[in-house]
Amino acid sequence: MGNLNKEQIEKLAAHLESAELEAHDVTKITDDYPEMTYEDAFDIQWEIRRRKEERGNRIVGMKMGLTSWAKMSQMGVEQPCYGFLADYFSVPEGGEIKRDELIHPKIEAELAFVTKAPLKGPGVHIGDVLRATDFVLPAVEVIDSRYRDFKFDLKSVIADNSSSSRFITGGRMADVADLDLKSLGVVMEVNGEVVEVGAGAAVLGHPAASVAMLANMLGERGEELPAGSFIMIGAITAAVQMNKGDSFCVRYQDLGTISGKFV
Amino acid sequence: MNKEDIIQCGDQLFDAMRERTTLRPFTERFADITIKDAYNISLRMIDRRVETGEKIIGKKIGVTSRAVQRMLDVHQPDFGYLTDQMAFNQGEEMPISERLIQPKAEGEIAFILKKDLMGPGVTNADVLAATDCVIPCFEVVDSRIENWQIRIQDTVADNASCGLFILGDKAVNPRKVDLATCGMVVEKNGSVISTGAGAAALGSPVNCVAWLANTLGEFGIPLKAGEVILSGSLVPLEPVKAGDHMSVNIGGIGSASVRFV
């Protein structure tokens, strides 16, 4: 059940989307709307999505956020969340990310699933996800909360499209049958130095569990993941702050590398 | 430190290990203790163990992660000796309550050599060429120093805080796995508690073995064919107690599990 009316939802969506487009931070919205519910938070996110589509942007994928226990406790939230990826979030492999278009970007090493069959919750499990997966490939997400100092609660971050801002995908695609996704290792290097390491199990115990959770969360709104969906599973490593001039390279076990630069 | 002090410290460590008691840090008692003194103390301690019939079967490399190096304010790893009395096999219970004082478990990759490696000048290619196989491993480190209040000299003297270790029973050719990117998942009592990857240890476990071969080479000591080399933890240390069980799964290599009693 929502506690906010349509006008308030639209106002908050415009407020958060302007912060994203103009690259300035705002205070978390639950400060002014403590009565806001999770349904309201998702309504705001979906309104931001509608605004972008109306403007001619395409939605090119979905992402999960706050999928590691470490991250949930770091951010003081109790469960993961999802967001959408718009066309202009995509940065080519080896490309440049314009620091000034963002507020306080951080990068995270992730994996992406591309599906070949629809997934609709409730009741989607890892087996369903693996059967519906066409292939997996490496992905790096640039998160950029619109909230001051990355301080938020779960409702505020959901409304803010789960801090989505940019992403890069690349490296080598692989069939899920050829990988042990749980122990698949990643090594993140920034400016040539190893800064973070991790393995797939950091994401909800198994990367495919994240896609299953997304399908189940979308199912609650009557939505589904159609065949051909591109889904980023959430961070395998801690998020690392990036400044202008920083470059990064993330190495994936058996799946190659992704690199990029902040300019 | 003079020779008597070194012998006395080595003997104290040997007794502390056998009686499961702890010592005040050496760095508090001997302000001028050097890392070389510390290695000499560790040699005395290991000599005492060999005198009781223990057999040296390999070496371990410690202080390989940046987090631990920062904590100890050093920029290089250290090493200790492994004996047959420290080794356990997959499926056996590890008697930490009888044998150890303040144990912590870490997931590692063990190298089994098929050729001697003699530094200086050992490269990563030499290490790979001399490696018969790599095996998943839990090392359970322990400290004979009060509350793990160690500086680098304390842990070096204490045989690099070596305790016991357990090897999994899957041995993999190092040519089949990228040791820098292979992932590690550690589970304790049914929950994933940490993940890591090979690069957590000096950029690659292979670098660690090369470092050890080159460091020992300065003293004319080779790494020998057949030895077990524990290459350093890829995840944070986890305190353990009797009743806990843990498993480690390394991408492309396999898993090891252990029950503590």
XYZ file of C-alpha atoms in Angstrom:
524
model
C 0.000 0.000 0.000
C 1.179 3.470 -0.854
C 0.865 6.490 1.387
C 1.862 9.093 -1.198
C -0.499 10.448 -3.834
C 0.212 10.581 -7.556
C 1.254 14.209 -7.406
C 3.802 13.539 -4.643
C 5.194 10.540 -6.552
C 5.648 12.652 -9.681
C 7.219 15.482 -7.726
C 9.735 13.193 -6.016
C 10.558 11.447 -9.317
C 11.276 14.819 -10.932
C 13.331 15.870 -7.898
C 15.540 12.749 -8.000
C 15.840 12.625 -11.766
C 16.945 16.276 -11.924
C 19.590 15.529 -9.311
C 20.854 12.731 -11.576
C 20.762 14.761 -14.794
C 22.303 17.873 -13.227
C 24.791 15.893 -11.115
C 24.002 17.431 -7.755
C 23.219 15.702 -4.494
C 20.048 15.886 -2.389
C 19.093 14.801 1.107
C 17.332 11.472 1.458
C 13.672 11.771 0.660
C 12.387 9.808 3.642
C 13.512 12.778 5.804
C 10.639 14.811 4.305
C 8.265 11.898 3.697
C 8.676 9.542 6.672
C 5.327 7.913 5.855
C 6.621 6.710 2.479
C 6.217 2.924 1.886
C 8.240 0.478 -0.232
C 5.450 0.565 -2.795
C 5.759 4.358 -2.967
C 9.524 4.005 -3.398
C 9.118 1.640 -6.345
C 6.390 3.875 -7.799
C 8.887 6.772 -7.783
C 11.519 4.627 -9.537
C 9.017 3.491 -12.162
C 7.935 7.120 -12.670
C 11.578 8.105 -13.327
C 11.721 5.252 -15.820
C 8.517 6.473 -17.494
C 9.916 10.011 -17.740
C 13.047 8.735 -19.486
C 11.103 6.546 -21.916
C 8.782 9.431 -22.706
C 11.861 11.489 -23.555
C 12.973 8.787 -25.994
C 15.479 6.869 -23.863
C 15.412 3.095 -24.158
C 15.596 0.787 -21.148
C 18.387 -1.689 -21.911
C 18.530 -3.818 -18.793
C 18.021 -4.233 -15.095
C 20.356 -4.289 -12.126
C 20.291 -5.628 -8.637
C 21.809 -3.627 -5.814
C 22.849 -4.251 -2.200
C 23.101 -7.970 -2.896
C 25.991 -8.763 -0.567
C 25.621 -9.193 3.173
C 28.648 -6.927 3.650
C 27.075 -4.193 1.557
C 23.701 -4.458 3.264
C 25.307 -4.055 6.679
C 27.608 -1.268 5.397
C 24.576 0.651 4.129
C 22.331 -0.290 7.030
C 19.634 -1.883 4.864
C 17.914 -5.250 5.262
C 17.397 -6.530 1.737
C 18.515 -6.053 -1.868
C 16.842 -3.753 -4.351
C 16.624 -3.376 -8.128
C 16.945 -0.593 -10.654
C 16.789 -0.132 -14.412
C 19.512 0.678 -16.940
C 18.825 3.358 -19.557
C 20.580 3.452 -22.935
C 22.843 6.375 -22.065
C 24.182 4.577 -18.946
C 26.165 2.281 -21.248
C 29.873 3.039 -21.685
C 31.882 1.057 -24.244
C 34.576 -1.379 -23.067
C 37.830 0.538 -22.656
C 35.846 3.771 -22.803
C 35.818 6.986 -20.837
C 33.411 7.908 -18.081
C 32.895 11.627 -17.678
C 33.404 12.318 -14.010
C 31.696 15.735 -14.162
C 28.408 14.154 -15.279
C 28.301 12.293 -11.963
C 28.231 13.251 -8.275
C 30.529 10.826 -6.392
C 30.955 7.721 -8.553
C 32.182 4.356 -7.316
C 32.840 1.216 -9.328
C 31.813 -2.348 -8.548
C 32.824 -5.621 -10.218
C 29.752 -7.584 -11.284
C 28.563 -10.209 -13.732
C 25.691 -9.849 -16.194
C 23.190 -12.508 -17.280
C 21.524 -12.367 -20.688
C 18.351 -14.437 -20.864
C 16.828 -16.475 -23.681
C 13.484 -17.227 -22.035
C 11.137 -15.143 -19.874
C 11.357 -15.293 -16.072
C 8.332 -14.393 -14.022
C 8.032 -14.602 -10.268
C 6.933 -15.620 -7.730
C 8.751 -18.899 -7.158
C 11.698 -18.412 -9.530
C 14.783 -20.309 -8.276
C 18.407 -20.724 -9.353
C 17.557 -23.682 -11.583
C 14.983 -21.620 -13.503
C 17.516 -18.841 -13.945
C 20.244 -21.142 -15.277
C 17.799 -22.764 -17.704
C 16.655 -19.343 -18.952
C 20.189 -17.954 -19.305
C 21.620 -17.526 -22.785
C 25.072 -16.532 -21.505
C 26.881 -14.597 -18.803
C 29.552 -11.968 -19.300
C 31.568 -9.575 -17.152
C 30.188 -6.165 -16.202
C 31.403 -3.191 -14.207
C 28.837 -0.882 -12.679
C 29.387 2.762 -11.843
C 27.087 3.594 -8.959
C 26.363 7.188 -8.041
C 23.807 7.763 -5.334
C 22.064 11.067 -5.636
C 22.031 11.228 -1.833
C 24.577 13.313 0.021
C 27.609 11.253 1.118
C 25.906 8.033 -0.058
C 23.713 8.198 3.079
C 20.332 6.602 2.550
C 17.830 4.031 3.726
C 16.356 1.262 1.596
C 13.228 3.198 0.563
C 15.226 6.253 -0.486
C 17.687 4.209 -2.537
C 14.902 2.290 -4.309
C 13.287 5.584 -5.323
C 16.697 6.744 -6.608
C 16.846 3.851 -9.113
C 19.188 2.001 -6.749
C 22.064 4.428 -7.452
C 22.317 3.363 -11.128
C 24.380 5.664 -13.303
C 26.745 3.991 -15.796
C 27.884 0.484 -16.717
C 30.390 -1.256 -18.928
C 30.093 -4.784 -20.184
C 32.688 -6.713 -22.116
C 35.245 -9.459 -21.791
C 34.295 -12.949 -22.853
C 30.804 -14.431 -22.785
C 30.329 -17.966 -21.530
C 27.704 -20.632 -21.179
C 26.655 -21.088 -17.544
C 27.263 -24.833 -17.858
C 30.969 -24.114 -18.381
C 31.412 -22.007 -15.243
C 31.350 -22.500 -11.498
C 29.622 -19.183 -10.873
C 29.886 -19.471 -7.105
C 33.699 -19.637 -7.023
C 34.339 -17.486 -10.095
C 37.003 -14.999 -9.036
C 37.341 -11.291 -9.813
C 40.294 -8.986 -9.253
C 39.803 -5.222 -9.403
C 42.787 -3.034 -10.199
C 42.729 0.753 -9.991
C 45.652 2.628 -11.517
C 47.489 -0.686 -11.794
C 47.129 -1.721 -8.179
C 44.947 -4.572 -6.889
C 42.328 -2.923 -4.669
C 39.562 -5.524 -4.316
C 39.141 -9.262 -4.844
C 36.134 -11.519 -4.518
C 34.197 -14.472 -5.872
C 30.657 -14.975 -7.161
C 29.310 -16.275 -3.855
C 29.639 -12.751 -2.446
C 26.343 -12.054 -4.239
C 23.579 -13.721 -2.198
C 25.601 -16.967 -2.047
C 25.302 -17.555 -5.817
C 25.108 -15.078 -8.730
C 21.984 -16.725 -10.170
C 20.167 -16.213 -6.836
C 20.277 -12.488 -7.570
C 18.494 -12.901 -10.915
C 15.920 -15.175 -9.261
C 15.293 -12.537 -6.597
C 14.856 -9.859 -9.285
C 12.284 -11.977 -11.133
C 10.441 -12.563 -7.857
C 10.494 -8.876 -6.871
C 9.252 -7.845 -10.331
C 6.581 -10.541 -10.073
C 5.154 -8.726 -7.060
C 4.314 -5.815 -9.394
C 3.041 -8.140 -12.116
C 6.154 -7.488 -14.224
C 8.476 -10.072 -15.772
C 11.937 -10.351 -17.273
C 11.353 -11.003 -20.975
C 13.684 -13.197 -23.053
C 16.749 -11.177 -24.061
C 16.962 -9.275 -20.759
C 20.361 -7.972 -19.661
C 20.661 -8.220 -15.871
C 23.522 -7.095 -13.651
C 23.639 -9.105 -10.441
C 25.130 -6.660 -7.918
C 28.611 -6.152 -6.558
C 31.039 -9.023 -6.012
C 33.560 -6.582 -4.521
C 33.215 -3.534 -2.302
C 32.525 -0.298 -4.213
C 35.639 1.789 -4.877
C 35.531 5.575 -5.231
C 36.898 6.937 -8.500
C 38.361 10.345 -9.274
C 39.131 12.133 -12.501
C 42.173 10.534 -14.121
C 41.709 7.139 -12.444
C 41.708 4.078 -14.643
C 40.580 0.599 -13.770
C 40.864 -2.943 -15.011
C 38.768 -5.781 -13.638
C 40.043 -9.301 -14.332
C 37.558 -12.181 -14.327
C 38.447 -15.840 -13.936
C 38.102 -17.408 -17.410
C 36.099 -14.408 -18.696
C 38.735 -11.847 -19.623
C 38.899 -8.247 -18.466
C 37.003 -4.958 -18.520
C 38.786 -1.651 -18.375
C 37.866 1.998 -18.444
C 38.903 5.457 -17.365
C 37.413 8.435 -15.557
C 38.062 11.720 -17.376
C 70.309 -9.983 20.496
C 72.976 -12.313 21.745
C 73.029 -16.041 21.179
C 71.815 -16.955 24.676
C 68.772 -14.688 24.346
C 67.916 -16.230 21.000
C 68.136 -19.766 22.349
C 66.115 -18.816 25.394
C 63.359 -17.194 23.316
C 63.204 -20.203 20.973
C 62.905 -22.528 23.966
C 60.177 -20.368 25.514
C 58.176 -20.557 22.289
C 58.623 -24.319 22.134
C 57.392 -24.700 25.711
C 54.506 -22.273 25.182
C 53.364 -24.285 22.176
C 53.498 -27.577 24.084
C 51.850 -26.229 27.204
C 49.369 -24.030 25.324
C 50.381 -20.867 27.131
C 51.245 -17.453 25.745
C 54.236 -15.125 26.032
C 54.560 -11.374 26.221
C 55.612 -9.976 22.817
C 59.379 -10.223 22.220
C 59.238 -6.714 20.777
C 58.273 -5.484 24.252
C 61.051 -7.405 25.963
C 63.841 -6.747 23.445
C 63.604 -3.255 21.987
C 66.413 -3.930 19.494
C 65.182 -7.279 18.131
C 65.736 -7.468 14.352
C 63.919 -9.601 11.801
C 67.117 -11.642 11.472
C 67.112 -12.283 15.246
C 63.500 -13.340 14.895
C 64.302 -15.892 12.174
C 67.087 -17.259 14.370
C 64.596 -17.671 17.213
C 62.221 -19.510 14.869
C 65.066 -21.825 13.826
C 65.739 -22.669 17.462
C 62.056 -23.422 18.019
C 61.874 -25.636 14.947
C 65.102 -27.432 15.935
C 63.477 -28.321 19.239
C 60.467 -29.722 17.371
C 62.693 -31.780 15.079
C 64.546 -33.121 18.146
C 61.257 -34.579 19.365
C 60.871 -36.457 16.098
C 58.885 -34.043 13.943
C 59.818 -34.028 10.265
C 59.947 -30.858 8.152
C 57.685 -31.344 5.112
C 57.436 -27.857 3.681
C 57.115 -24.137 4.295
C 54.457 -21.511 4.672
C 54.407 -17.930 3.535
C 52.655 -15.388 5.745
C 51.884 -11.659 5.767
C 50.988 -11.758 2.061
C 47.916 -9.528 2.076
C 48.066 -5.784 1.962
C 45.738 -5.567 4.971
C 48.049 -7.652 7.161
C 51.177 -5.924 5.839
C 49.621 -2.587 6.760
C 48.633 -3.850 10.196
C 52.219 -4.965 10.863
C 53.678 -1.968 9.009
C 55.861 -4.081 6.708
C 56.188 -4.349 2.959
C 57.223 -7.954 2.682
C 55.923 -11.389 3.621
C 57.496 -13.807 6.100
C 57.856 -17.582 6.241
C 57.812 -20.519 8.612
C 58.359 -24.275 8.542
C 55.713 -27.000 8.224
C 56.149 -30.336 9.971
C 54.356 -33.657 9.593
C 52.693 -33.082 12.981
C 50.869 -30.022 11.599
C 49.377 -31.797 8.579
C 45.841 -33.185 8.444
C 43.908 -34.715 5.596
C 40.467 -34.041 4.188
C 37.874 -35.808 6.341
C 39.949 -35.847 9.519
C 38.936 -33.808 12.530
C 41.375 -31.108 13.535
C 42.019 -31.159 17.299
C 42.419 -27.413 17.834
C 41.277 -27.523 21.461
C 44.142 -29.898 22.300
C 46.775 -28.429 20.065
C 46.214 -24.688 19.632
C 45.779 -21.596 21.800
C 43.961 -18.876 19.832
C 43.352 -20.400 16.380
C 42.254 -18.572 13.239
C 41.528 -20.250 9.911
C 42.496 -18.982 6.485
C 41.879 -20.361 2.996
C 44.953 -20.844 0.833
C 46.390 -22.583 -2.194
C 49.059 -25.199 -1.425
C 51.793 -25.884 -3.989
C 53.425 -29.310 -4.218
C 56.795 -29.096 -5.939
C 58.212 -31.689 -8.319
C 61.593 -30.003 -8.740
C 63.892 -28.048 -6.416
C 63.707 -24.267 -6.632
C 66.830 -22.386 -5.686
C 66.969 -18.594 -5.602
C 68.034 -15.945 -6.301
C 66.619 -15.273 -9.739
C 63.570 -17.540 -9.485
C 60.773 -16.205 -11.728
C 57.074 -17.052 -11.813
C 57.731 -19.216 -14.863
C 60.283 -21.205 -12.832
C 57.729 -21.687 -10.047
C 55.071 -22.949 -12.449
C 57.567 -25.267 -14.159
C 58.613 -26.703 -10.776
C 55.053 -27.155 -9.459
C 53.569 -30.615 -9.615
C 50.090 -29.576 -8.502
C 48.094 -27.077 -6.476
C 45.672 -28.190 -3.745
C 42.972 -26.323 -1.776
C 44.023 -25.823 1.817
C 42.993 -24.476 5.191
C 45.781 -23.182 7.329
C 44.863 -22.710 10.964
C 47.269 -20.149 12.309
C 47.935 -19.705 16.000
C 50.017 -17.362 18.081
C 52.104 -18.162 21.104
C 52.090 -14.408 21.789
C 49.428 -12.954 24.122
C 46.219 -11.937 22.345
C 47.927 -11.920 18.945
C 49.653 -8.658 19.974
C 52.293 -9.236 17.328
C 54.706 -7.054 15.457
C 56.558 -8.524 12.508
C 59.469 -9.775 14.669
C 57.069 -11.562 17.028
C 55.330 -13.508 14.298
C 58.581 -14.335 12.477
C 60.096 -15.683 15.718
C 56.930 -17.719 16.307
C 57.373 -19.725 13.079
C 55.173 -17.250 11.155
C 52.301 -18.007 13.572
C 51.953 -21.451 12.056
C 49.481 -23.835 13.673
C 47.980 -26.756 11.757
C 46.813 -27.226 8.174
C 44.537 -29.460 6.187
C 44.821 -30.276 2.505
C 41.869 -31.077 0.245
C 42.156 -34.139 -1.922
C 41.931 -32.568 -5.347
C 45.304 -31.884 -6.936
C 45.267 -29.736 -10.067
C 47.921 -29.051 -12.656
C 48.840 -25.339 -12.329
C 48.704 -25.050 -16.133
C 44.927 -25.550 -15.976
C 44.079 -22.604 -13.743
C 44.716 -18.868 -13.673
C 46.083 -18.580 -10.155
C 45.733 -14.790 -10.004
C 42.005 -14.663 -10.822
C 40.798 -17.942 -9.320
C 38.077 -17.146 -6.804
C 37.820 -18.401 -3.245
C 34.633 -18.893 -1.216
C 34.882 -19.667 2.494
C 31.878 -21.006 4.382
C 31.627 -21.486 8.127
C 28.840 -23.433 9.813
C 26.779 -23.191 6.623
C 27.139 -19.494 5.751
C 29.393 -17.786 3.229
C 31.671 -15.639 5.407
C 34.186 -14.343 2.872
C 35.251 -14.442 -0.738
C 38.559 -13.599 -2.342
C 40.760 -14.351 -5.315
C 44.358 -15.361 -5.976
C 45.528 -11.785 -6.427
C 44.902 -11.131 -2.707
C 48.321 -12.673 -1.965
C 50.995 -10.350 -3.400
C 49.107 -10.124 -6.715
C 49.323 -13.889 -7.247
C 50.122 -16.980 -5.159
C 52.873 -17.684 -7.695
C 54.577 -14.427 -6.672
C 54.570 -15.647 -3.067
C 56.346 -18.903 -3.891
C 58.893 -17.038 -6.052
C 59.495 -14.597 -3.172
C 60.137 -17.496 -0.787
C 62.523 -19.263 -3.177
C 64.470 -16.031 -3.697
C 64.522 -15.133 0.004
C 65.752 -18.584 1.069
C 68.186 -18.583 -1.853
C 70.097 -15.787 -0.139
C 70.865 -18.277 2.644
C 71.615 -21.128 0.237
C 68.428 -22.986 1.165
C 66.367 -24.517 -1.688
C 62.670 -25.324 -1.842
C 62.795 -29.053 -2.370
C 60.920 -31.400 -4.689
C 58.011 -32.954 -2.779
C 57.662 -30.081 -0.333
C 54.292 -28.509 0.486
C 54.322 -24.728 0.189
C 51.355 -22.830 1.656
C 51.222 -19.659 -0.404
C 49.323 -17.257 1.862
C 45.738 -16.429 2.759
C 43.331 -15.106 0.109
C 40.645 -14.093 2.641
C 40.546 -12.426 6.085
C 41.467 -14.605 9.079
C 38.536 -16.193 10.885
C 38.683 -17.157 14.594
C 37.507 -20.749 15.115
C 36.565 -22.961 18.052
C 35.783 -26.617 18.647
C 32.444 -27.499 17.064
C 32.871 -25.198 14.060
C 33.107 -26.589 10.562
C 34.363 -24.788 7.494
C 34.774 -25.338 3.779
C 36.790 -23.539 1.148
C 36.022 -23.716 -2.562
C 38.572 -22.434 -5.075
C 37.476 -21.802 -8.664
C 39.139 -24.243 -11.053
C 40.901 -26.104 -8.233
C 38.390 -27.655 -5.855
C 37.417 -27.632 -2.219
C 38.592 -28.646 1.233
C 36.581 -28.905 4.406
C 37.447 -29.262 8.041
C 35.724 -29.978 11.350
C 37.290 -28.531 14.460
C 37.240 -30.441 17.735
